[in-house]
mmCIF file of C-alpha atoms in Angstrom:
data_model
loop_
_atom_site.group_PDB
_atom_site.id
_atom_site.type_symbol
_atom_site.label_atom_id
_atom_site.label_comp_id
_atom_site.label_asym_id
_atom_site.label_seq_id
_atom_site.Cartn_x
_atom_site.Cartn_y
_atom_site.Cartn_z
ATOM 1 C CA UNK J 1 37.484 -44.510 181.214
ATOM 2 C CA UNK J 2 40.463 -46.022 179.218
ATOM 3 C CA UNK J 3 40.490 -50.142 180.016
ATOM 4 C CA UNK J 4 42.651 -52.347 178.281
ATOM 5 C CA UNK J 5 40.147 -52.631 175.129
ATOM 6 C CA UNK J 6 40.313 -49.177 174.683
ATOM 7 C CA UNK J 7 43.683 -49.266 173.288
ATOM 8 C CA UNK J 8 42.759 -50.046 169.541
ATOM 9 C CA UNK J 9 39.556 -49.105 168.542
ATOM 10 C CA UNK J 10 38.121 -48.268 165.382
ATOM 11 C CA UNK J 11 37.497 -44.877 164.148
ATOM 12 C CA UNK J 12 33.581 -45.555 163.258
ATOM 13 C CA UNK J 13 33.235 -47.760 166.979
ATOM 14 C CA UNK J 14 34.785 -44.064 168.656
ATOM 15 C CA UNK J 15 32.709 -41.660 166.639
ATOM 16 C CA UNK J 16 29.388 -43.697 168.034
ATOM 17 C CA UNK J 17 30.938 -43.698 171.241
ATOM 18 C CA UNK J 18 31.707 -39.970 171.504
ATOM 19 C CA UNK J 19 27.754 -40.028 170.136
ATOM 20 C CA UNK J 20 28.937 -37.695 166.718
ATOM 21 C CA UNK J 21 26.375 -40.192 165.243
ATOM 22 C CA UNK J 22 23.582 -42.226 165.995
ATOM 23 C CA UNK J 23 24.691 -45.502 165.046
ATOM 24 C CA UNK J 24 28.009 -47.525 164.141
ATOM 25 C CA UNK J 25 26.649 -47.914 160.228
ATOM 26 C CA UNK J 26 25.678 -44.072 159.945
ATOM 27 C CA UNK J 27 28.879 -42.935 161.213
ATOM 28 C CA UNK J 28 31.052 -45.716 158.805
ATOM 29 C CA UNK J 29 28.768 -44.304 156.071
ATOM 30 C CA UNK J 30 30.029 -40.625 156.705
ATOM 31 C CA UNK J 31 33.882 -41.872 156.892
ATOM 32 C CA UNK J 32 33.283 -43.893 153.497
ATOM 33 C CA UNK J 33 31.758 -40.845 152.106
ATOM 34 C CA UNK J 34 34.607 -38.271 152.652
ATOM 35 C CA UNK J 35 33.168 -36.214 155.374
ATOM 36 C CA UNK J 36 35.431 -37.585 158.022
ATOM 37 C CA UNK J 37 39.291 -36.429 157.795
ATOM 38 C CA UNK J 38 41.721 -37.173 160.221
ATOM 39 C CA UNK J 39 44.886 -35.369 160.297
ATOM 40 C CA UNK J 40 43.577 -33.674 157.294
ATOM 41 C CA UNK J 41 43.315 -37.011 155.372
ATOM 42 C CA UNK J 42 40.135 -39.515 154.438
ATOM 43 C CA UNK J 43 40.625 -42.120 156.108
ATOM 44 C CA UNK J 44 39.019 -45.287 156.649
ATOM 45 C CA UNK J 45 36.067 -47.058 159.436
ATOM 46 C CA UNK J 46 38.681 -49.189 160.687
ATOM 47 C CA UNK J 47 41.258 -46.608 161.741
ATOM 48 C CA UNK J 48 42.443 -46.402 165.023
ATOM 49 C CA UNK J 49 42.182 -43.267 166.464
ATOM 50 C CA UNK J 50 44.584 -42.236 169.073
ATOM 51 C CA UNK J 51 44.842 -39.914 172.151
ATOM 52 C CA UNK J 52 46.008 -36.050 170.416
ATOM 53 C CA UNK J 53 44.825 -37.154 166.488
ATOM 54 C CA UNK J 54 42.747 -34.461 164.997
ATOM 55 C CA UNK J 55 39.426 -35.090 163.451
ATOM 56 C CA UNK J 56 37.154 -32.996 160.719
ATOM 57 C CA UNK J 57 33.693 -34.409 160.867
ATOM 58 C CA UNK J 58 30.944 -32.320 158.361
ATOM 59 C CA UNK J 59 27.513 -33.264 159.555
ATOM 60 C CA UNK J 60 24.800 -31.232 157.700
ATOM 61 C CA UNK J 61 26.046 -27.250 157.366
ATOM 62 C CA UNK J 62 28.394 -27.656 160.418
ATOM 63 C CA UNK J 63 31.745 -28.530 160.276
ATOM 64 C CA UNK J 64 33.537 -29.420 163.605
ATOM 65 C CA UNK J 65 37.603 -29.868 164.229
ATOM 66 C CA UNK J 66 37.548 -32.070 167.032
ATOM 67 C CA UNK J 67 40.800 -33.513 169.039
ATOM 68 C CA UNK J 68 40.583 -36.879 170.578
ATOM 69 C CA UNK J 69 41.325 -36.745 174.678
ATOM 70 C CA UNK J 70 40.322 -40.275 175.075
ATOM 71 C CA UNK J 71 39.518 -43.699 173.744
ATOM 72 C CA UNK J 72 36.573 -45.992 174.258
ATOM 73 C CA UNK J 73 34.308 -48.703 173.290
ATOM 74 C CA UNK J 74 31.054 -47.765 175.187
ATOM 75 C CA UNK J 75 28.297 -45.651 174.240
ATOM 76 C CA UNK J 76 27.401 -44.097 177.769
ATOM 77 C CA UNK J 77 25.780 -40.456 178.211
ATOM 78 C CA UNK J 78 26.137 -37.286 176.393
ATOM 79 C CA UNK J 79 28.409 -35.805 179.598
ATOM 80 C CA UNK J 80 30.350 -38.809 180.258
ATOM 81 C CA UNK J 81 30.815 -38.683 175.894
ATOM 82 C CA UNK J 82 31.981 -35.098 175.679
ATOM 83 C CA UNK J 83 35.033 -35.990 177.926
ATOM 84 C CA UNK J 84 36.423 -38.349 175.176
ATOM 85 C CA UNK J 85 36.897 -34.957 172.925
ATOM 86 C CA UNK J 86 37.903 -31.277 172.846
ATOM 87 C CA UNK J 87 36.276 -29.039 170.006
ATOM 88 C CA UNK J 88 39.042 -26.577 169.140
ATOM 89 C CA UNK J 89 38.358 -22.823 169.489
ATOM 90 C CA UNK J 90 38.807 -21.818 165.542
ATOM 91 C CA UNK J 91 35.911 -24.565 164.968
ATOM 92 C CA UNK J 92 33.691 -23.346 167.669
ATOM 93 C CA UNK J 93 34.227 -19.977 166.108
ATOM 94 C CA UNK J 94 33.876 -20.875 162.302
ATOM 95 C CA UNK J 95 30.435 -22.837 163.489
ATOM 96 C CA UNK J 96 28.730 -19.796 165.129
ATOM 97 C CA UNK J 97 29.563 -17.628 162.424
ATOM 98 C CA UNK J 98 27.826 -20.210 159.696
ATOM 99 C CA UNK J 99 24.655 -20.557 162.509
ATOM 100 C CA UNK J 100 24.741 -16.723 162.542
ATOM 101 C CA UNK J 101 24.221 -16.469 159.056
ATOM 102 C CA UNK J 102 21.792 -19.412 158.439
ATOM 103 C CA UNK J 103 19.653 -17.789 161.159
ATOM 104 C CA UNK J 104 19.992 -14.055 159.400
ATOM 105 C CA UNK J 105 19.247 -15.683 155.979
ATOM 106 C CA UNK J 106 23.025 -14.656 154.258
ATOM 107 C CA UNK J 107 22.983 -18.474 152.745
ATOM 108 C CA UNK J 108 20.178 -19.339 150.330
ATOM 109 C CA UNK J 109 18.412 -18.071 147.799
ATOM 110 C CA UNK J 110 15.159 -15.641 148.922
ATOM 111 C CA UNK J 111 12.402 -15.329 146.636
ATOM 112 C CA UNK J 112 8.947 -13.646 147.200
ATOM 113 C CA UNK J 113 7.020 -16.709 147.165
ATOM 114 C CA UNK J 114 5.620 -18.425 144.238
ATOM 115 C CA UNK J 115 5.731 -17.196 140.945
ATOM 116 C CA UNK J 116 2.622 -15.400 139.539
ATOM 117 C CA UNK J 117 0.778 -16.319 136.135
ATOM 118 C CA UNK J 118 3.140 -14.344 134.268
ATOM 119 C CA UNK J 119 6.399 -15.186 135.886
ATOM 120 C CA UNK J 120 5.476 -18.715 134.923
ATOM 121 C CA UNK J 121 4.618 -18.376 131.580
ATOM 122 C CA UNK J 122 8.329 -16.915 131.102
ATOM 123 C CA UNK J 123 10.225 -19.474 132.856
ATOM 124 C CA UNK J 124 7.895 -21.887 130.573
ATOM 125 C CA UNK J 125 9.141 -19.702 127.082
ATOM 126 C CA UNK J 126 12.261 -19.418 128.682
ATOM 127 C CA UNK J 127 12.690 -23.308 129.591
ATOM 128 C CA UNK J 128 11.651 -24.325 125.749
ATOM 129 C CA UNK J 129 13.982 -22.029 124.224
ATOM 130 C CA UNK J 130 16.902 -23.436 126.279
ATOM 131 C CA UNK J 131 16.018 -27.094 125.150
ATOM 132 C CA UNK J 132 15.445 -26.160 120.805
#
């Protein structure tokens, strides 16, 4: 999979290679905004990742501590894309646990559906006081 272009490529060109995201400008849009760390550091798009680096990517709730196993260039398929990666176990573990508690409803705030007349009428009251 590794050819001689492989050897330096940038960190935003590998991300939409290992298909993390959907295109090259959404992925150097998530490095520029923090949510990609490697080695525990921001870094920037046109880092050069290399074979053993560890990556943090945050995409939506998840949060995913990936190590790079290989480099390349080309976008193919999701199976021939997983092989340039290994998801550690502590991240597979730590994203579960979050699904597991998005699905049971533990994150977020529950209500019992709109407010009636009355509930209303006191967030109003309350609202106007806060602003006098």
């Amino acid at each position: 999979m590794s050819e001689k272009d492989d050897d330096k490529v940038r960190l935003d060109k590998w991300l939409w290679a290992a298909r993390f995201y959907k295109t090259r400008a959404l992925a150097k849009a998530a490095i520029e905004g923090g949510k990609v760390h490697c080695r525990g550091e921001r870094c920037k798009p046109s880092k050069e990742p290399k074979v053993g680096d560890e990556l943090t990517l945050r995409t939506g709730f998840d949060e995913r501590t990936v190590v790079v196993e290989a480099l390349s260039v080309v976008r193919r398929g999701a199976p021939e894309a997983q092989t340039l990666y290994r998801e550690t176990e502590d991240s597979i573990a730590r994203r579960e646990a979050a699904a597991e508690q998005r699905k049971a409803g533990a994150l977020g705030v529950s209500t019992d559906g709109r407010p009636s007349k009355k509930q209303r009428r006191q967030l109003f009251t309350f609202r106007d006081s806060r602003d006098q």
